[in-house]
Amino acid sequence: MRVLVDALATSLNGSITTGVGVDALDRLPGGSVQVALSNGEVIAASAVILACPAPAAAGLTTQWPEASADLASIPLVSVTLVALAYPAGTVQVSAELSGFVVPRNAELKITACSYSMQKWPHLGGDVDLLRVSVGHGRDQETPALPDEALLAVILADLETAIGITAAPSDVRISRWDRAFPQYVVGHTERLGHIEGQLNLDGVFLAGMGYRGIGIPACIDQGRSAGVDAILHVLEHR
Ligand SMILES: Cc1cc2nc3c(=O)[nH]c(=O)nc-3n(C[C@H](O)[C@H](O)[C@H](O)COP(=O)(O)OP(=O)(O)OC[C@H]3O[C@@H](n4cnc5c(N)ncnc54)[C@H](O)[C@@H]3O)c2cc1C
């Protein structure tokens, strides 16, 4: 992820500020917005795209109280990722596969497993690497298990799914608290309600909280928010 973000920042050299937060948005007359930055700077913007998680967007849109409340009510669940390293050759899986996802009716706690050494060949070499996820809307217990118990669950599931019995030579556990937005029934209507208020003032949304969780969906949303923002600026010149 870092590689992607760094490459984007480099390509925008001179027209991007990094390492500075947005503390507040204020509505200005005429469809523009004042942006207060954490370094004390204040910018008057003809349009703003909020590409932060929905809870952060809720905190920034308190001048649109209904939109802010709707953003705050998008539910989030926690997931835990476990990266496992094995000596090369331990993981015997088909070379053309990059991993698997687990259907909800399977008797497994893991939700997905990436064969990282095949998905991202530069990560391989002298190790086989797996990245396993646990946690979803109906299972918030597994991602909260202590390290040792969590690892036991994961190793048992990996044995069931792909027959690995060897112990990993290295393990890294990353816990992502309330990181995955849930698109519950009514999400689309809620989004329409939020955007109906924000867009009129030149505030647009993009990111995993809204129309797709994965990176490709977020890139699409960024592009269309960019088009919407440009149209807003042209209309209010
Ligand atoms: C554990 C995990 C595993 C994942 N694996 C995959 C995968 O394998 N493939 C895939 O396609 N997707 C994956 N995703 C999803 C992927 O991470 C998201 O699609 C992507 O990160 C969402 O981008 P985003 O811009 O919406 O949000 P984020 O990446 O969360 O970026 C939001 C940014 O907003 C910033 N921010 C917050 N508040 C403010 C503020 N007030 N001022 C300024 N900046 C602020 C944050 O610092 C952050 O940098 C995974 C997600 C998680 C949590």
CSV table of C-alpha atoms and ligand atoms in Angstrom, one decimal:
chain,number,residue,atom,x,y,z
A,1,MET,CA,0.0,0.0,0.0
A,2,ARG,CA,2.8,2.4,0.9
A,3,VAL,CA,4.3,2.0,-2.6
A,4,LEU,CA,1.0,3.0,-4.2
A,5,VAL,CA,0.6,6.1,-2.0
A,6,ASP,CA,4.2,7.2,-2.3
A,7,ALA,CA,4.1,6.8,-6.1
A,8,LEU,CA,0.9,8.9,-6.2
A,9,ALA,CA,2.4,11.6,-4.0
A,10,THR,CA,5.5,11.8,-6.1
A,11,SER,CA,3.5,12.1,-9.3
A,12,LEU,CA,1.6,15.0,-7.8
A,13,ASN,CA,4.8,16.7,-6.7
A,14,GLY,CA,4.2,20.4,-6.0
A,15,SER,CA,0.4,20.1,-6.0
A,16,ILE,CA,-0.1,18.0,-2.9
A,17,THR,CA,0.5,18.5,0.8
A,18,THR,CA,1.1,15.4,2.9
A,19,GLY,CA,1.4,14.8,6.6
A,20,VAL,CA,-1.2,17.5,7.4
A,21,GLY,CA,-4.7,16.7,8.7
A,22,VAL,CA,-8.0,18.5,8.0
A,23,ASP,CA,-9.4,19.7,11.3
A,24,ALA,CA,-12.6,21.3,10.2
A,25,LEU,CA,-14.8,22.3,7.2
A,26,ASP,CA,-16.9,25.4,7.2
A,27,ARG,CA,-19.6,26.3,4.7
A,28,LEU,CA,-19.0,29.6,2.8
A,29,PRO,CA,-21.7,31.4,0.9
A,30,GLY,CA,-21.8,30.7,-2.8
A,31,GLY,CA,-21.1,26.9,-2.7
A,32,SER,CA,-17.6,26.9,-1.5
A,33,VAL,CA,-15.9,25.6,1.7
A,34,GLN,CA,-13.3,26.7,4.1
A,35,VAL,CA,-10.8,24.0,5.1
A,36,ALA,CA,-8.9,24.4,8.4
A,37,LEU,CA,-5.7,22.3,8.4
A,38,SER,CA,-3.8,20.9,11.4
A,39,ASN,CA,-0.8,23.1,10.6
A,40,GLY,CA,-2.9,26.2,11.2
A,41,GLU,CA,-3.4,27.0,7.5
A,42,VAL,CA,-6.9,27.9,6.3
A,43,ILE,CA,-7.9,27.3,2.6
A,44,ALA,CA,-11.0,28.5,0.8
A,45,ALA,CA,-11.8,25.6,-1.6
A,46,SER,CA,-14.3,25.7,-4.5
A,47,ALA,CA,-14.8,21.9,-3.9
A,48,VAL,CA,-13.6,19.3,-1.5
A,49,ILE,CA,-13.3,15.6,-1.8
A,50,LEU,CA,-13.4,13.7,1.5
A,51,ALA,CA,-11.3,10.6,0.9
A,52,CYS,CA,-11.1,9.7,4.6
A,53,PRO,CA,-13.0,6.9,6.5
A,54,ALA,CA,-16.7,7.6,7.1
A,55,PRO,CA,-16.2,8.3,10.9
A,56,ALA,CA,-13.6,10.9,10.0
A,57,ALA,CA,-15.9,12.4,7.4
A,58,ALA,CA,-18.7,12.5,10.0
A,59,GLY,CA,-16.4,14.6,12.2
A,60,LEU,CA,-15.6,17.0,9.4
A,61,THR,CA,-19.2,17.5,8.3
A,62,THR,CA,-20.9,18.7,11.5
A,63,GLN,CA,-22.1,21.8,9.6
A,64,TRP,CA,-24.3,19.4,7.6
A,65,PRO,CA,-25.7,17.7,10.7
A,66,GLU,CA,-27.9,15.1,9.0
A,67,ALA,CA,-25.2,14.0,6.6
A,68,SER,CA,-22.7,13.9,9.6
A,69,ALA,CA,-25.1,11.7,11.6
A,70,ASP,CA,-25.7,9.4,8.6
A,71,LEU,CA,-21.9,9.1,8.0
A,72,ALA,CA,-21.4,8.2,11.7
A,73,SER,CA,-24.0,5.5,11.5
A,74,ILE,CA,-22.3,3.5,8.8
A,75,PRO,CA,-21.3,0.3,10.7
A,76,LEU,CA,-17.7,-0.9,10.8
A,77,VAL,CA,-16.3,-4.3,11.8
A,78,SER,CA,-12.8,-5.3,12.9
A,79,VAL,CA,-10.6,-7.7,11.1
A,80,THR,CA,-7.3,-9.3,12.0
A,81,LEU,CA,-4.6,-10.2,9.4
A,82,VAL,CA,-2.0,-12.8,10.1
A,83,ALA,CA,1.1,-13.1,7.9
A,84,LEU,CA,2.8,-16.5,8.1
A,85,ALA,CA,6.3,-17.4,6.7
A,86,TYR,CA,7.4,-20.9,5.9
A,87,PRO,CA,10.6,-22.2,4.3
A,88,ALA,CA,10.2,-22.1,0.5
A,89,GLY,CA,8.5,-25.2,-0.8
A,90,THR,CA,6.4,-25.9,2.3
A,91,VAL,CA,3.2,-24.5,0.9
A,92,GLN,CA,2.1,-26.9,-1.9
A,93,VAL,CA,-0.5,-25.0,-3.9
A,94,SER,CA,-1.2,-24.6,-7.5
A,95,ALA,CA,1.2,-22.1,-9.0
A,96,GLU,CA,-1.4,-20.1,-11.0
A,97,LEU,CA,-3.5,-19.4,-7.8
A,98,SER,CA,-3.1,-16.2,-5.7
A,99,GLY,CA,-5.2,-17.5,-2.8
A,100,PHE,CA,-8.8,-18.3,-1.9
A,101,VAL,CA,-11.8,-16.7,-0.2
A,102,VAL,CA,-13.9,-18.8,2.2
A,103,PRO,CA,-17.7,-19.1,1.6
A,104,ARG,CA,-19.8,-18.2,4.7
A,105,ASN,CA,-21.3,-21.7,4.9
A,106,ALA,CA,-17.9,-23.3,5.3
A,107,GLU,CA,-16.9,-24.6,8.7
A,108,LEU,CA,-13.9,-22.3,8.9
A,109,LYS,CA,-13.1,-19.2,10.9
A,110,ILE,CA,-10.7,-17.7,8.3
A,111,THR,CA,-12.3,-15.6,5.6
A,112,ALA,CA,-9.5,-15.5,3.0
A,113,CYS,CA,-5.9,-16.5,2.4
A,114,SER,CA,-3.5,-14.9,0.0
A,115,TYR,CA,-0.6,-16.9,-1.3
A,116,SER,CA,1.5,-13.7,-1.1
A,117,MET,CA,4.6,-15.3,-2.6
A,118,GLN,CA,2.5,-15.9,-5.8
A,119,LYS,CA,0.3,-12.9,-5.7
A,120,TRP,CA,3.3,-10.6,-5.2
A,121,PRO,CA,6.3,-12.6,-6.5
A,122,HIS,CA,8.8,-10.0,-5.3
A,123,LEU,CA,7.8,-11.1,-1.7
A,124,GLY,CA,8.8,-14.7,-2.3
A,125,GLY,CA,12.3,-16.0,-2.8
A,126,ASP,CA,13.5,-18.2,0.1
A,127,VAL,CA,10.1,-18.1,1.9
A,128,ASP,CA,6.5,-19.1,1.2
A,129,LEU,CA,4.3,-16.3,2.6
A,130,LEU,CA,0.6,-16.6,3.4
A,131,ARG,CA,-1.7,-13.7,4.5
A,132,VAL,CA,-4.8,-14.9,6.3
A,133,SER,CA,-7.8,-12.8,7.4
A,134,VAL,CA,-10.4,-13.4,10.1
A,135,GLY,CA,-13.4,-11.4,11.1
A,136,HIS,CA,-16.7,-10.3,9.4
A,137,GLY,CA,-20.1,-8.9,10.3
A,138,ARG,CA,-21.2,-12.1,12.0
A,139,ASP,CA,-17.8,-13.0,13.6
A,140,GLN,CA,-16.2,-10.4,15.8
A,141,GLU,CA,-15.0,-13.0,18.3
A,142,THR,CA,-12.2,-14.6,16.2
A,143,PRO,CA,-10.4,-11.3,15.3
A,144,ALA,CA,-10.4,-10.4,19.0
A,145,LEU,CA,-8.8,-13.7,20.2
A,146,PRO,CA,-5.4,-13.4,22.0
A,147,ASP,CA,-2.4,-14.1,19.7
A,148,GLU,CA,-1.8,-17.7,20.7
A,149,ALA,CA,-5.5,-18.8,20.5
A,150,LEU,CA,-5.9,-16.9,17.2
A,151,LEU,CA,-2.8,-18.6,15.7
A,152,ALA,CA,-4.2,-22.1,16.7
A,153,VAL,CA,-7.5,-21.4,14.9
A,154,ILE,CA,-5.7,-20.2,11.8
A,155,LEU,CA,-3.3,-23.1,11.6
A,156,ALA,CA,-6.2,-25.6,12.1
A,157,ASP,CA,-8.1,-23.9,9.3
A,158,LEU,CA,-5.1,-23.9,7.0
A,159,GLU,CA,-4.6,-27.6,7.5
A,160,THR,CA,-8.3,-28.2,6.6
A,161,ALA,CA,-8.2,-25.9,3.6
A,162,ILE,CA,-4.8,-26.6,2.0
A,163,GLY,CA,-3.3,-29.3,4.0
A,164,ILE,CA,-0.4,-27.4,5.7
A,165,THR,CA,0.8,-29.1,8.9
A,166,ALA,CA,4.2,-27.5,9.3
A,167,ALA,CA,4.6,-24.8,11.9
A,168,PRO,CA,5.4,-21.3,10.4
A,169,SER,CA,8.9,-20.0,10.9
A,170,ASP,CA,7.6,-16.5,11.5
A,171,VAL,CA,4.2,-14.9,12.2
A,172,ARG,CA,3.0,-11.3,12.2
A,173,ILE,CA,-0.4,-10.3,13.5
A,174,SER,CA,-2.0,-7.0,12.5
A,175,ARG,CA,-5.3,-6.0,14.2
A,176,TRP,CA,-7.5,-3.6,12.3
A,177,ASP,CA,-10.1,-2.1,14.7
A,178,ARG,CA,-13.4,-1.0,13.1
A,179,ALA,CA,-11.7,-0.9,9.7
A,180,PHE,CA,-14.3,-2.5,7.4
A,181,PRO,CA,-17.5,-0.6,6.6
A,182,GLN,CA,-20.6,-2.7,6.3
A,183,TYR,CA,-23.0,-2.0,3.5
A,184,VAL,CA,-26.2,-2.8,5.4
A,185,VAL,CA,-29.7,-2.8,3.9
A,186,GLY,CA,-30.5,0.9,3.2
A,187,HIS,CA,-26.9,1.9,2.6
A,188,THR,CA,-27.5,3.2,-0.9
A,189,GLU,CA,-30.5,5.3,0.3
A,190,ARG,CA,-28.3,6.6,3.2
A,191,LEU,CA,-25.6,7.5,0.7
A,192,GLY,CA,-28.1,9.4,-1.5
A,193,HIS,CA,-29.2,11.3,1.6
A,194,ILE,CA,-25.7,12.2,2.6
A,195,GLU,CA,-24.6,13.3,-0.8
A,196,GLY,CA,-27.8,15.2,-1.4
A,197,GLN,CA,-26.7,17.6,1.3
A,198,LEU,CA,-23.0,17.7,0.9
A,199,ASN,CA,-22.7,17.9,-2.9
A,200,LEU,CA,-24.7,21.1,-3.1
A,201,ASP,CA,-22.0,22.8,-1.2
A,202,GLY,CA,-19.2,21.3,-3.2
A,203,VAL,CA,-18.3,18.5,-0.8
A,204,PHE,CA,-17.9,15.0,-2.3
A,205,LEU,CA,-17.1,11.6,-0.9
A,206,ALA,CA,-14.8,8.8,-2.1
A,207,GLY,CA,-13.4,5.7,-0.4
A,208,MET,CA,-14.2,2.4,1.1
A,209,GLY,CA,-17.0,3.6,3.2
A,210,TYR,CA,-19.3,4.2,0.2
A,211,ARG,CA,-19.3,2.3,-3.1
A,212,GLY,CA,-16.9,-0.6,-2.8
A,213,ILE,CA,-14.3,-1.7,-0.3
A,214,GLY,CA,-11.3,-2.8,-2.5
A,215,ILE,CA,-8.7,-0.5,-4.0
A,216,PRO,CA,-10.0,-0.7,-7.6
A,217,ALA,CA,-13.4,0.4,-6.4
A,218,CYS,CA,-11.9,3.3,-4.4
A,219,ILE,CA,-9.9,4.4,-7.4
A,220,ASP,CA,-13.1,4.5,-9.5
A,221,GLN,CA,-14.8,6.5,-6.7
A,222,GLY,CA,-11.9,8.9,-6.6
A,223,ARG,CA,-12.1,9.5,-10.4
A,224,SER,CA,-15.9,10.1,-10.4
A,225,ALA,CA,-15.6,12.4,-7.3
A,226,GLY,CA,-13.0,14.3,-9.2
A,227,VAL,CA,-15.3,14.7,-12.2
A,228,ASP,CA,-18.2,15.8,-9.9
A,229,ALA,CA,-15.9,18.3,-8.2
A,230,ILE,CA,-14.8,19.8,-11.5
A,231,LEU,CA,-18.4,20.1,-12.7
A,232,HIS,CA,-19.3,21.8,-9.4
A,233,VAL,CA,-16.5,24.3,-9.8
A,234,LEU,CA,-17.4,25.1,-13.4
A,235,GLU,CA,-21.1,25.6,-12.4
A,236,HIS,CA,-20.2,28.0,-9.6
A,237,ARG,CA,-17.6,30.1,-11.4
B,1,LIG,C1,-6.9,-5.3,6.8
B,1,LIG,C2,-7.2,-4.8,5.4
B,1,LIG,C3,-6.8,-5.6,4.3
B,1,LIG,C4,-7.2,-5.1,3.0
B,1,LIG,N1,-6.8,-5.9,1.9
B,1,LIG,C5,-7.1,-5.4,0.7
B,1,LIG,C6,-6.7,-6.2,-0.5
B,1,LIG,O1,-6.0,-7.2,-0.4
B,1,LIG,N2,-7.1,-5.7,-1.7
B,1,LIG,C7,-7.8,-4.5,-1.8
B,1,LIG,O2,-8.1,-4.1,-3.0
B,1,LIG,N3,-8.2,-3.8,-0.8
B,1,LIG,C8,-7.9,-4.3,0.5
B,1,LIG,N4,-8.3,-3.6,1.6
B,1,LIG,C9,-9.1,-2.4,1.4
B,1,LIG,C10,-8.1,-1.2,1.1
B,1,LIG,O3,-7.3,-1.0,2.2
B,1,LIG,C11,-9.1,0.0,0.9
B,1,LIG,O4,-9.7,-0.2,-0.4
B,1,LIG,C12,-8.3,1.3,0.8
B,1,LIG,O5,-7.4,1.5,1.8
B,1,LIG,C13,-9.4,2.3,1.1
B,1,LIG,O6,-8.9,3.5,0.7
B,1,LIG,P1,-9.5,4.8,1.3
B,1,LIG,O7,-8.9,6.0,0.6
B,1,LIG,O8,-11.0,4.8,1.3
B,1,LIG,O9,-9.2,4.8,2.9
B,1,LIG,P2,-7.8,4.7,3.6
B,1,LIG,O10,-6.8,3.9,2.9
B,1,LIG,O11,-8.2,4.3,5.0
B,1,LIG,O12,-7.3,6.2,3.6
B,1,LIG,C14,-7.9,7.2,4.3
B,1,LIG,C15,-6.9,8.3,4.6
B,1,LIG,O13,-7.6,9.4,5.2
B,1,LIG,C16,-6.7,9.9,6.2
B,1,LIG,N5,-7.5,10.8,7.1
B,1,LIG,C17,-8.4,10.4,8.0
B,1,LIG,N6,-8.9,11.5,8.6
B,1,LIG,C18,-8.2,12.6,8.1
B,1,LIG,C19,-8.3,14.0,8.3
B,1,LIG,N7,-9.1,14.6,9.2
B,1,LIG,N8,-7.5,14.8,7.6
B,1,LIG,C20,-6.6,14.3,6.6
B,1,LIG,N9,-6.6,12.9,6.3
B,1,LIG,C21,-7.3,12.1,7.1
B,1,LIG,C22,-6.1,8.7,6.9
B,1,LIG,O14,-4.9,9.1,7.5
B,1,LIG,C23,-5.9,7.8,5.7
B,1,LIG,O15,-4.6,8.0,5.1
B,1,LIG,C24,-7.9,-4.0,2.9
B,1,LIG,C25,-8.3,-3.2,4.0
B,1,LIG,C26,-7.9,-3.6,5.3
B,1,LIG,C27,-8.4,-2.8,6.5
